[in-house]
Amino acid sequence: MAQNEAVDVVLVGAGIMSATLAVLLKELDPAIKLEVVELMDSGAAESSNPWNNAGTGHAGLCELNYTPQAADGSIDIKKAVHINTQFEVSRQFWAYLSKKGAFSSPRAFINPVPHLSYVEGEKGIDFLKKRFELLKQHHAFAEMEYTEDKSVMNEWMPLMMPGRPADQKIAATRVMKGTDVNFGALTNKLLKHLANAPDAQVKYSKRVTGLRRNGSGWTVSIKDVNSGNSREVDARFVFLGAGGAALPLLQQSGIEESKGFGGFPVSGQWLRCDNPEVVKKHQAKVYSQAAVGSPPMSVPHLDTRVVDGKTSLLFGPYAGFTTKFLKHGSFMDLPLSVRMSNIGPMLAVARDNMDLTKYLVSEVMQSMEQRLDSLRRFYPEAKAEDWRLEVAGQRVQIIKKDPKKGGVLQFGTELVASKDGSLAALLGASPGASVTVSIMLELIERCFPEQTKGAWAGKLKEIFPAREKVLAADAALYHKISAHNDEALGLVENSPAQSYA
Ligand SMILES: Cc1cc2nc3c(=O)[nH]c(=O)nc-3n(C[C@H](O)[C@H](O)[C@H](O)COP(=O)(O)OP(=O)(O)OC[C@H]3O[C@@H](n4cnc5c(N)ncnc54)[C@H](O)[C@@H]3O)c2cc1C
């Protein structure tokens, strides 16, 4: 029998996660042999596609759910600081690659777009003001501005002001340094850069159909989706970067650490506007508060998007329920993921989250007029003819075992790795693409501990002069690194208005 082809690493899926990990591994060990296997005929065809996500460079500058308020009124800014420094770690990697000449123009994937938070009513204003006063004391948020003055808001968000009741109480914060990121363009740039390296292959229209233990590594079965032909590849390490479809592959691996995990898929929709007359009046990402009792992914925002040199506006997301794990997936994805080991946690989540289910069903049932009503809370004079409905990517939220409740629903991401470090999978969807580099660094530390401390330590320090904790604690270093990243990513030359005019 012919021997299988052998590589060091197989990465399943060509989204932002696999593309980042593959390029990072090649930087750390240029001799490493790796293969990226993608089911679609191009990279970034699922959640990493620019129209499947909101493209917010999440840095805690505008997302009000990153600074939760406790019942006693106190506000916790830890999560906002952590995500901000994680984003700076992502920017360090992109800046490093940019300086190396890996990207012809970083502006093809990252653009300056101010990040604003906007609230209504006394309670909202009280929260925003307290949050601003706390964040402002931290160096990562020193440039944040606050206003209750409508003439100032008219400058900050001119599209959103006309047509409001004169006595409406509103407030906003702004950080000019926010960004819009085209994660699809970034993914494809990373894949292109990778394909130029020796011993790195990116194979499209190939589905990973199975994986089994092979000594200390894995044998991966790969099927050509056009010809139906199959082949097997042996790998020392496998990364399941299959987005929503990572869970079924993780279950197939049979590793102990996969037991008990389930998935709760949530679909999404946006309203999109390409009318240049409307688009030019809004140059910001404006985030507000989710309705009481609704999940974090339902936080409404009105965003400038910069995709392929054109600007558009996106409003949403409107959530919905589906049983598919990928936008191009199958309705059987959810039922086929039920196992003896996860049925308990899944039933517990179904029992404890009836409100969420009801909320998702009500979102699905909304008419276009009801969707426009939500938009008009932000943009009172919105006209139906300027907006069309688009389908967003899938988010498969994590269901996991819980000793008290039996099972819980988790809205973040979770890296699941085998004890021997030969396989890892990324589950969950938030805050997602913005913090890819931190997640992949965690993977490397967990699955390649010897190399991280030994042969790769110097290169890691060169690419990442400061990691999250140091950036959070050292103001001078934070500002130095951030300024360096701005310069390398071409974010200092132009103001937002000039940059995408
Ligand atoms: C509505 C929405 C809004 C979001 N907004 C933001 C945002 O504003 N900012 C942000 O930072 N993040 C955001 N995110 C999150 C972000 O999009 C994701 O975290 C990120 O794109 C996930 O990347 P990935 O590589 O893990 O998965 P994906 O991009 O989904 O890639 C997975 C790939 O695996 C392939 N695949 C699946 N199964 C197989 C198989 N068996 N064999 C081979 N290939 C396979 C798929 O075809 C796909 O190409 C958002 C997500 C959604 C859904």
mmCIF file with all atom_site columns, C-alpha atoms and ligand atoms in Angstrom, residues 11-20 36-58 63 66 87 94 180-181 183-184 187 203 205-210 221-223 225 239-246 248-249 252 266-270 285 287 297 301 303 305 317-318 325-328 391-397 413 426-436 439-440, ligand 1:
data_model
loop_
_atom_site.group_PDB
_atom_site.id
_atom_site.type_symbol
_atom_site.label_atom_id
_atom_site.label_alt_id
_atom_site.label_comp_id
_atom_site.label_asym_id
_atom_site.label_entity_id
_atom_site.label_seq_id
_atom_site.pdbx_PDB_ins_code
_atom_site.Cartn_x
_atom_site.Cartn_y
_atom_site.Cartn_z
_atom_site.occupancy
_atom_site.B_iso_or_equiv
_atom_site.pdbx_formal_charge
_atom_site.auth_seq_id
_atom_site.auth_comp_id
_atom_site.auth_asym_id
_atom_site.auth_atom_id
_atom_site.pdbx_PDB_model_num
ATOM   1   C CA  . LEU A 1 11  ? -4.765  23.374 9.198  1.00 0.00 ? 11  LEU A CA  1
ATOM   2   C CA  . VAL A 1 12  ? -8.435  22.773 8.447  1.00 0.00 ? 12  VAL A CA  1
ATOM   3   C CA  . GLY A 1 13  ? -10.178 25.823 6.939  1.00 0.00 ? 13  GLY A CA  1
ATOM   4   C CA  . ALA A 1 14  ? -8.826  28.953 5.258  1.00 0.00 ? 14  ALA A CA  1
ATOM   5   C CA  . GLY A 1 15  ? -10.361 31.616 7.495  1.00 0.00 ? 15  GLY A CA  1
ATOM   6   C CA  . ILE A 1 16  ? -8.496  34.270 9.492  1.00 0.00 ? 16  ILE A CA  1
ATOM   7   C CA  . MET A 1 17  ? -7.555  31.809 12.272 1.00 0.00 ? 17  MET A CA  1
ATOM   8   C CA  . SER A 1 18  ? -5.812  29.169 10.133 1.00 0.00 ? 18  SER A CA  1
ATOM   9   C CA  . ALA A 1 19  ? -4.221  31.810 7.883  1.00 0.00 ? 19  ALA A CA  1
ATOM   10  C CA  . THR A 1 20  ? -2.777  33.597 10.932 1.00 0.00 ? 20  THR A CA  1
ATOM   11  C CA  . VAL A 1 36  ? -4.076  24.423 4.688  1.00 0.00 ? 36  VAL A CA  1
ATOM   12  C CA  . VAL A 1 37  ? -7.184  22.539 3.500  1.00 0.00 ? 37  VAL A CA  1
ATOM   13  C CA  . GLU A 1 38  ? -10.263 24.584 2.522  1.00 0.00 ? 38  GLU A CA  1
ATOM   14  C CA  . LEU A 1 39  ? -13.619 23.281 1.449  1.00 0.00 ? 39  LEU A CA  1
ATOM   15  C CA  . MET A 1 40  ? -14.634 26.344 -0.588 1.00 0.00 ? 40  MET A CA  1
ATOM   16  C CA  . ASP A 1 41  ? -12.848 27.545 -3.737 1.00 0.00 ? 41  ASP A CA  1
ATOM   17  C CA  . SER A 1 42  ? -11.266 30.599 -2.037 1.00 0.00 ? 42  SER A CA  1
ATOM   18  C CA  . GLY A 1 43  ? -10.097 31.807 1.364  1.00 0.00 ? 43  GLY A CA  1
ATOM   19  C CA  . ALA A 1 44  ? -12.350 33.717 3.805  1.00 0.00 ? 44  ALA A CA  1
ATOM   20  C CA  . ALA A 1 45  ? -15.590 32.332 2.380  1.00 0.00 ? 45  ALA A CA  1
ATOM   21  C CA  . GLU A 1 46  ? -17.344 31.969 5.748  1.00 0.00 ? 46  GLU A CA  1
ATOM   22  C CA  . SER A 1 47  ? -17.239 34.224 8.872  1.00 0.00 ? 47  SER A CA  1
ATOM   23  C CA  . SER A 1 48  ? -14.007 35.924 7.798  1.00 0.00 ? 48  SER A CA  1
ATOM   24  C CA  . ASN A 1 49  ? -15.623 37.277 4.628  1.00 0.00 ? 49  ASN A CA  1
ATOM   25  C CA  . PRO A 1 50  ? -16.004 41.081 4.994  1.00 0.00 ? 50  PRO A CA  1
ATOM   26  C CA  . TRP A 1 51  ? -19.796 40.997 4.513  1.00 0.00 ? 51  TRP A CA  1
ATOM   27  C CA  . ASN A 1 52  ? -20.273 38.127 6.957  1.00 0.00 ? 52  ASN A CA  1
ATOM   28  C CA  . ASN A 1 53  ? -18.853 40.055 9.935  1.00 0.00 ? 53  ASN A CA  1
ATOM   29  C CA  . ALA A 1 54  ? -19.000 43.711 11.007 1.00 0.00 ? 54  ALA A CA  1
ATOM   30  C CA  . GLY A 1 55  ? -15.307 44.402 10.409 1.00 0.00 ? 55  GLY A CA  1
ATOM   31  C CA  . THR A 1 56  ? -14.907 46.184 13.716 1.00 0.00 ? 56  THR A CA  1
ATOM   32  C CA  . GLY A 1 57  ? -11.333 46.190 14.933 1.00 0.00 ? 57  GLY A CA  1
ATOM   33  C CA  . HIS A 1 58  ? -12.541 45.325 18.440 1.00 0.00 ? 58  HIS A CA  1
ATOM   34  C CA  . GLU A 1 63  ? -18.550 48.149 22.741 1.00 0.00 ? 63  GLU A CA  1
ATOM   35  C CA  . TYR A 1 66  ? -17.208 44.993 27.383 1.00 0.00 ? 66  TYR A CA  1
ATOM   36  C CA  . PHE A 1 87  ? -5.991  44.004 19.446 1.00 0.00 ? 87  PHE A CA  1
ATOM   37  C CA  . TRP A 1 94  ? 0.293   42.878 11.012 1.00 0.00 ? 94  TRP A CA  1
ATOM   38  C CA  . ASP A 1 180 ? -12.560 49.059 10.263 1.00 0.00 ? 180 ASP A CA  1
ATOM   39  C CA  . VAL A 1 181 ? -10.863 45.824 9.263  1.00 0.00 ? 181 VAL A CA  1
ATOM   40  C CA  . PHE A 1 183 ? -10.742 40.436 7.641  1.00 0.00 ? 183 PHE A CA  1
ATOM   41  C CA  . GLY A 1 184 ? -11.409 38.747 4.295  1.00 0.00 ? 184 GLY A CA  1
ATOM   42  C CA  . THR A 1 187 ? -6.961  36.475 5.292  1.00 0.00 ? 187 THR A CA  1
ATOM   43  C CA  . LYS A 1 203 ? -5.564  23.579 -1.135 1.00 0.00 ? 203 LYS A CA  1
ATOM   44  C CA  . SER A 1 205 ? -12.245 22.744 -2.840 1.00 0.00 ? 205 SER A CA  1
ATOM   45  C CA  . LYS A 1 206 ? -11.050 20.003 -0.469 1.00 0.00 ? 206 LYS A CA  1
ATOM   46  C CA  . ARG A 1 207 ? -13.090 18.863 2.522  1.00 0.00 ? 207 ARG A CA  1
ATOM   47  C CA  . VAL A 1 208 ? -11.576 17.269 5.595  1.00 0.00 ? 208 VAL A CA  1
ATOM   48  C CA  . THR A 1 209 ? -13.866 14.288 6.129  1.00 0.00 ? 209 THR A CA  1
ATOM   49  C CA  . GLY A 1 210 ? -12.177 12.499 8.992  1.00 0.00 ? 210 GLY A CA  1
ATOM   50  C CA  . SER A 1 221 ? -8.807  12.218 5.306  1.00 0.00 ? 221 SER A CA  1
ATOM   51  C CA  . ILE A 1 222 ? -9.369  14.809 2.585  1.00 0.00 ? 222 ILE A CA  1
ATOM   52  C CA  . LYS A 1 223 ? -11.956 14.643 -0.199 1.00 0.00 ? 223 LYS A CA  1
ATOM   53  C CA  . VAL A 1 225 ? -15.336 18.262 -3.567 1.00 0.00 ? 225 VAL A CA  1
ATOM   54  C CA  . PHE A 1 239 ? -5.509  22.693 13.848 1.00 0.00 ? 239 PHE A CA  1
ATOM   55  C CA  . LEU A 1 240 ? -9.289  22.629 13.418 1.00 0.00 ? 240 LEU A CA  1
ATOM   56  C CA  . GLY A 1 241 ? -9.842  26.193 12.210 1.00 0.00 ? 241 GLY A CA  1
ATOM   57  C CA  . ALA A 1 242 ? -13.106 25.242 10.532 1.00 0.00 ? 242 ALA A CA  1
ATOM   58  C CA  . GLY A 1 243 ? -15.137 28.052 12.141 1.00 0.00 ? 243 GLY A CA  1
ATOM   59  C CA  . GLY A 1 244 ? -18.627 26.824 13.063 1.00 0.00 ? 244 GLY A CA  1
ATOM   60  C CA  . ALA A 1 245 ? -17.739 23.373 11.682 1.00 0.00 ? 245 ALA A CA  1
ATOM   61  C CA  . ALA A 1 246 ? -14.837 22.897 14.129 1.00 0.00 ? 246 ALA A CA  1
ATOM   62  C CA  . PRO A 1 248 ? -18.085 18.108 14.517 1.00 0.00 ? 248 PRO A CA  1
ATOM   63  C CA  . LEU A 1 249 ? -14.422 17.626 13.547 1.00 0.00 ? 249 LEU A CA  1
ATOM   64  C CA  . GLN A 1 252 ? -14.570 13.009 15.318 1.00 0.00 ? 252 GLN A CA  1
ATOM   65  C CA  . VAL A 1 266 ? -27.065 31.819 15.730 1.00 0.00 ? 266 VAL A CA  1
ATOM   66  C CA  . SER A 1 267 ? -27.544 33.329 12.296 1.00 0.00 ? 267 SER A CA  1
ATOM   67  C CA  . GLY A 1 268 ? -27.475 37.017 11.485 1.00 0.00 ? 268 GLY A CA  1
ATOM   68  C CA  . GLN A 1 269 ? -28.663 39.636 9.048  1.00 0.00 ? 269 GLN A CA  1
ATOM   69  C CA  . TRP A 1 270 ? -27.729 43.253 8.343  1.00 0.00 ? 270 TRP A CA  1
ATOM   70  C CA  . LYS A 1 285 ? -18.822 52.858 13.998 1.00 0.00 ? 285 LYS A CA  1
ATOM   71  C CA  . TYR A 1 287 ? -22.374 51.084 19.096 1.00 0.00 ? 287 TYR A CA  1
ATOM   72  C CA  . MET A 1 297 ? -24.380 39.514 19.855 1.00 0.00 ? 297 MET A CA  1
ATOM   73  C CA  . HIS A 1 301 ? -24.426 49.323 15.654 1.00 0.00 ? 301 HIS A CA  1
ATOM   74  C CA  . ASP A 1 303 ? -20.991 51.114 10.878 1.00 0.00 ? 303 ASP A CA  1
ATOM   75  C CA  . ARG A 1 305 ? -17.454 49.667 6.168  1.00 0.00 ? 305 ARG A CA  1
ATOM   76  C CA  . PRO A 1 317 ? -27.057 42.619 13.399 1.00 0.00 ? 317 PRO A CA  1
ATOM   77  C CA  . TYR A 1 318 ? -30.502 41.056 13.533 1.00 0.00 ? 318 TYR A CA  1
ATOM   78  C CA  . PHE A 1 325 ? -22.977 25.512 11.641 1.00 0.00 ? 325 PHE A CA  1
ATOM   79  C CA  . LEU A 1 326 ? -21.731 27.325 8.524  1.00 0.00 ? 326 LEU A CA  1
ATOM   80  C CA  . LYS A 1 327 ? -23.513 29.751 6.171  1.00 0.00 ? 327 LYS A CA  1
ATOM   81  C CA  . HIS A 1 328 ? -22.846 27.164 3.438  1.00 0.00 ? 328 HIS A CA  1
ATOM   82  C CA  . VAL A 1 391 ? -27.260 37.579 5.354  1.00 0.00 ? 391 VAL A CA  1
ATOM   83  C CA  . ALA A 1 392 ? -24.351 37.649 7.830  1.00 0.00 ? 392 ALA A CA  1
ATOM   84  C CA  . GLY A 1 393 ? -22.093 34.774 8.926  1.00 0.00 ? 393 GLY A CA  1
ATOM   85  C CA  . GLN A 1 394 ? -23.012 32.054 11.399 1.00 0.00 ? 394 GLN A CA  1
ATOM   86  C CA  . ARG A 1 395 ? -21.889 32.138 15.012 1.00 0.00 ? 395 ARG A CA  1
ATOM   87  C CA  . VAL A 1 396 ? -21.845 28.809 16.791 1.00 0.00 ? 396 VAL A CA  1
ATOM   88  C CA  . GLN A 1 397 ? -21.955 29.674 20.489 1.00 0.00 ? 397 GLN A CA  1
ATOM   89  C CA  . THR A 1 413 ? -14.202 31.719 22.221 1.00 0.00 ? 413 THR A CA  1
ATOM   90  C CA  . LEU A 1 426 ? -11.186 26.864 18.156 1.00 0.00 ? 426 LEU A CA  1
ATOM   91  C CA  . LEU A 1 427 ? -14.816 27.016 19.251 1.00 0.00 ? 427 LEU A CA  1
ATOM   92  C CA  . GLY A 1 428 ? -17.059 30.068 19.597 1.00 0.00 ? 428 GLY A CA  1
ATOM   93  C CA  . ALA A 1 429 ? -17.118 33.391 17.810 1.00 0.00 ? 429 ALA A CA  1
ATOM   94  C CA  . SER A 1 430 ? -16.528 36.463 19.917 1.00 0.00 ? 430 SER A CA  1
ATOM   95  C CA  . PRO A 1 431 ? -14.689 38.907 19.986 1.00 0.00 ? 431 PRO A CA  1
ATOM   96  C CA  . GLY A 1 432 ? -13.331 36.923 17.105 1.00 0.00 ? 432 GLY A CA  1
ATOM   97  C CA  . ALA A 1 433 ? -11.130 37.985 14.275 1.00 0.00 ? 433 ALA A CA  1
ATOM   98  C CA  . SER A 1 434 ? -9.694  41.076 16.027 1.00 0.00 ? 434 SER A CA  1
ATOM   99  C CA  . VAL A 1 435 ? -8.018  38.955 18.687 1.00 0.00 ? 435 VAL A CA  1
ATOM   100 C CA  . THR A 1 436 ? -6.908  36.132 16.365 1.00 0.00 ? 436 THR A CA  1
ATOM   101 C CA  . ILE A 1 439 ? -5.612  33.238 20.453 1.00 0.00 ? 439 ILE A CA  1
ATOM   102 C CA  . MET A 1 440 ? -3.054  31.697 18.092 1.00 0.00 ? 440 MET A CA  1
HETATM 103 C C1  . LIG B 2 .   ? -22.356 38.364 12.331 1.00 0.00 ? 1   LIG B C1  1
HETATM 104 C C2  . LIG B 2 .   ? -20.913 38.373 12.748 1.00 0.00 ? 1   LIG B C2  1
HETATM 105 C C3  . LIG B 2 .   ? -20.283 39.573 13.066 1.00 0.00 ? 1   LIG B C3  1
HETATM 106 C C4  . LIG B 2 .   ? -18.952 39.580 13.474 1.00 0.00 ? 1   LIG B C4  1
HETATM 107 N N1  . LIG B 2 .   ? -18.329 40.777 13.688 1.00 0.00 ? 1   LIG B N1  1
HETATM 108 C C5  . LIG B 2 .   ? -17.020 40.803 14.014 1.00 0.00 ? 1   LIG B C5  1
HETATM 109 C C6  . LIG B 2 .   ? -16.344 42.040 14.145 1.00 0.00 ? 1   LIG B C6  1
HETATM 110 O O1  . LIG B 2 .   ? -16.930 43.102 13.941 1.00 0.00 ? 1   LIG B O1  1
HETATM 111 N N2  . LIG B 2 .   ? -15.036 42.020 14.497 1.00 0.00 ? 1   LIG B N2  1
HETATM 112 C C7  . LIG B 2 .   ? -14.378 40.858 14.722 1.00 0.00 ? 1   LIG B C7  1
HETATM 113 O O2  . LIG B 2 .   ? -13.206 40.929 15.078 1.00 0.00 ? 1   LIG B O2  1
HETATM 114 N N3  . LIG B 2 .   ? -14.982 39.666 14.592 1.00 0.00 ? 1   LIG B N3  1
HETATM 115 C C8  . LIG B 2 .   ? -16.275 39.603 14.228 1.00 0.00 ? 1   LIG B C8  1
HETATM 116 N N4  . LIG B 2 .   ? -16.908 38.413 14.053 1.00 0.00 ? 1   LIG B N4  1
HETATM 117 C C9  . LIG B 2 .   ? -16.177 37.165 14.343 1.00 0.00 ? 1   LIG B C9  1
HETATM 118 C C10 . LIG B 2 .   ? -15.256 36.749 13.201 1.00 0.00 ? 1   LIG B C10 1
HETATM 119 O O3  . LIG B 2 .   ? -15.891 36.893 11.962 1.00 0.00 ? 1   LIG B O3  1
HETATM 120 C C11 . LIG B 2 .   ? -14.838 35.298 13.420 1.00 0.00 ? 1   LIG B C11 1
HETATM 121 O O4  . LIG B 2 .   ? -14.350 35.140 14.738 1.00 0.00 ? 1   LIG B O4  1
HETATM 122 C C12 . LIG B 2 .   ? -13.721 34.865 12.490 1.00 0.00 ? 1   LIG B C12 1
HETATM 123 O O5  . LIG B 2 .   ? -13.981 35.240 11.152 1.00 0.00 ? 1   LIG B O5  1
HETATM 124 C C13 . LIG B 2 .   ? -13.573 33.352 12.594 1.00 0.00 ? 1   LIG B C13 1
HETATM 125 O O6  . LIG B 2 .   ? -12.553 32.946 11.731 1.00 0.00 ? 1   LIG B O6  1
HETATM 126 P P1  . LIG B 2 .   ? -12.267 31.429 11.506 1.00 0.00 ? 1   LIG B P1  1
HETATM 127 O O7  . LIG B 2 .   ? -11.054 31.323 10.670 1.00 0.00 ? 1   LIG B O7  1
HETATM 128 O O8  . LIG B 2 .   ? -12.267 30.696 12.808 1.00 0.00 ? 1   LIG B O8  1
HETATM 129 O O9  . LIG B 2 .   ? -13.576 30.853 10.760 1.00 0.00 ? 1   LIG B O9  1
HETATM 130 P P2  . LIG B 2 .   ? -14.141 31.075 9.259  1.00 0.00 ? 1   LIG B P2  1
HETATM 131 O O10 . LIG B 2 .   ? -13.769 32.387 8.683  1.00 0.00 ? 1   LIG B O10 1
HETATM 132 O O11 . LIG B 2 .   ? -15.591 30.733 9.325  1.00 0.00 ? 1   LIG B O11 1
HETATM 133 O O12 . LIG B 2 .   ? -13.360 29.975 8.451  1.00 0.00 ? 1   LIG B O12 1
HETATM 134 C C14 . LIG B 2 .   ? -13.574 28.601 8.601  1.00 0.00 ? 1   LIG B C14 1
HETATM 135 C C15 . LIG B 2 .   ? -13.252 27.945 7.262  1.00 0.00 ? 1   LIG B C15 1
HETATM 136 O O13 . LIG B 2 .   ? -13.255 26.525 7.430  1.00 0.00 ? 1   LIG B O13 1
HETATM 137 C C16 . LIG B 2 .   ? -13.809 25.962 6.264  1.00 0.00 ? 1   LIG B C16 1
HETATM 138 N N5  . LIG B 2 .   ? -14.235 24.597 6.598  1.00 0.00 ? 1   LIG B N5  1
HETATM 139 C C17 . LIG B 2 .   ? -15.243 24.233 7.424  1.00 0.00 ? 1   LIG B C17 1
HETATM 140 N N6  . LIG B 2 .   ? -15.311 22.880 7.501  1.00 0.00 ? 1   LIG B N6  1
HETATM 141 C C18 . LIG B 2 .   ? -14.315 22.390 6.721  1.00 0.00 ? 1   LIG B C18 1
HETATM 142 C C19 . LIG B 2 .   ? -13.882 21.078 6.395  1.00 0.00 ? 1   LIG B C19 1
HETATM 143 N N7  . LIG B 2 .   ? -14.468 19.992 6.890  1.00 0.00 ? 1   LIG B N7  1
HETATM 144 N N8  . LIG B 2 .   ? -12.839 20.934 5.527  1.00 0.00 ? 1   LIG B N8  1
HETATM 145 C C20 . LIG B 2 .   ? -12.209 22.045 5.009  1.00 0.00 ? 1   LIG B C20 1
HETATM 146 N N9  . LIG B 2 .   ? -12.591 23.307 5.289  1.00 0.00 ? 1   LIG B N9  1
HETATM 147 C C21 . LIG B 2 .   ? -13.618 23.473 6.136  1.00 0.00 ? 1   LIG B C21 1
HETATM 148 C C22 . LIG B 2 .   ? -14.948 26.907 5.904  1.00 0.00 ? 1   LIG B C22 1
HETATM 149 O O14 . LIG B 2 .   ? -15.345 26.762 4.553  1.00 0.00 ? 1   LIG B O14 1
HETATM 150 C C23 . LIG B 2 .   ? -14.327 28.259 6.211  1.00 0.00 ? 1   LIG B C23 1
HETATM 151 O O15 . LIG B 2 .   ? -13.685 28.828 5.084  1.00 0.00 ? 1   LIG B O15 1
HETATM 152 C C24 . LIG B 2 .   ? -18.234 38.365 13.609 1.00 0.00 ? 1   LIG B C24 1
HETATM 153 C C25 . LIG B 2 .   ? -18.852 37.160 13.273 1.00 0.00 ? 1   LIG B C25 1
HETATM 154 C C26 . LIG B 2 .   ? -20.176 37.157 12.820 1.00 0.00 ? 1   LIG B C26 1
HETATM 155 C C27 . LIG B 2 .   ? -20.799 35.866 12.409 1.00 0.00 ? 1   LIG B C27 1
#
